[in-house]
Short mmCIF file of C-alpha atoms in Angstrom, two decimals:
data_model
loop_
_atom_site.label_atom_id
_atom_site.label_comp_id
_atom_site.label_asym_id
_atom_site.label_seq_id
_atom_site.Cartn_x
_atom_site.Cartn_y
_atom_site.Cartn_z
CA MET M 177 -0.02 -0.02 0.03
CA ALA M 178 1.52 3.33 -0.79
CA PRO M 179 1.75 5.77 1.99
CA THR M 180 -0.58 8.74 2.04
CA GLY M 181 0.28 12.25 3.04
CA SER M 182 -0.52 11.59 6.66
CA ASP M 183 1.92 8.77 6.74
CA ARG M 184 4.87 10.92 5.80
CA PRO M 185 6.76 12.19 8.84
CA GLU M 186 7.14 15.80 9.52
CA THR M 187 10.33 17.19 8.54
CA ASP M 188 11.78 20.43 7.16
CA PHE M 189 14.03 18.85 4.58
CA PRO M 190 14.12 20.46 1.16
CA ARG M 191 11.68 19.52 -1.31
CA GLY M 192 14.53 17.91 -3.46
CA VAL M 193 15.19 15.29 -0.83
CA GLY M 194 13.50 12.13 -1.86
CA ALA M 195 11.11 9.97 0.13
CA PRO M 196 13.84 7.14 0.60
CA ALA M 197 16.28 9.41 1.81
CA THR M 198 13.85 11.21 4.10
CA ARG M 199 12.75 7.75 5.54
CA ALA M 200 16.45 6.95 6.04
CA LEU M 201 17.14 10.17 7.85
CA VAL M 202 13.91 9.90 10.01
CA ALA M 203 14.89 6.39 10.99
CA ALA M 204 18.20 7.59 12.05
CA GLY M 205 16.61 10.20 14.47
CA TYR M 206 16.91 13.41 11.97
CA THR M 207 13.61 15.32 11.47
CA ARG M 208 15.01 18.91 11.08
CA LEU M 209 17.62 20.31 8.81
CA ASP M 210 19.43 21.92 11.64
CA GLN M 211 20.15 18.71 13.23
CA LEU M 212 22.30 17.71 10.21
CA ALA M 213 24.65 20.52 10.64
CA GLY M 214 28.19 19.18 11.69
CA VAL M 215 27.20 15.64 10.70
CA PRO M 216 29.82 13.92 8.35
CA ALA M 217 28.46 13.55 4.88
CA THR M 218 29.98 10.05 4.88
CA GLU M 219 27.85 9.25 8.00
CA LEU M 220 24.78 10.24 6.00
CA ALA M 221 25.68 8.73 2.80
CA ALA M 222 26.03 5.29 4.91
CA LEU M 223 22.26 5.36 5.37
CA HIS M 224 20.38 3.25 2.74
CA GLY M 225 18.35 5.80 0.79
CA VAL M 226 20.56 8.75 1.12
CA GLY M 227 22.48 9.17 -2.10
CA PRO M 228 24.58 12.03 -3.98
CA LYS M 229 21.55 13.92 -4.90
CA ALA M 230 20.10 14.19 -1.49
CA LEU M 231 23.40 15.02 0.05
CA ARG M 232 23.96 17.79 -2.48
CA VAL M 233 20.41 19.23 -1.77
CA LEU M 234 20.92 18.85 2.10
CA ALA M 235 24.43 20.58 1.79
CA GLU M 236 22.84 23.52 -0.44
CA ALA M 237 19.98 24.10 2.03
CA LEU M 238 22.48 24.03 5.05
CA ALA M 239 24.61 26.62 3.30
CA GLU M 240 21.75 28.83 2.70
CA ARG M 241 21.48 28.89 6.52
CA GLY M 242 25.16 29.52 7.05
CA THR M 243 26.15 26.06 8.27
CA ALA M 244 27.44 22.90 6.70
CA LEU M 245 27.52 19.16 6.91
CA GLY M 246 30.73 17.91 8.94
#
């Protein structure tokens, strides 16, 4: 069964972060973009579902807020 809008976790990740990456991040305990500041990109890339595109989108969004991945 496909998830409905109410089944999607509440996050403030940018729109370009796909559903698999969002699920992986939430499962790892991340629900807000600011929680990712300082987290090594290699740690996030190790999560199943987080690929190069998601990392790029997250890094760009963090840069707009004046912070970065670790």
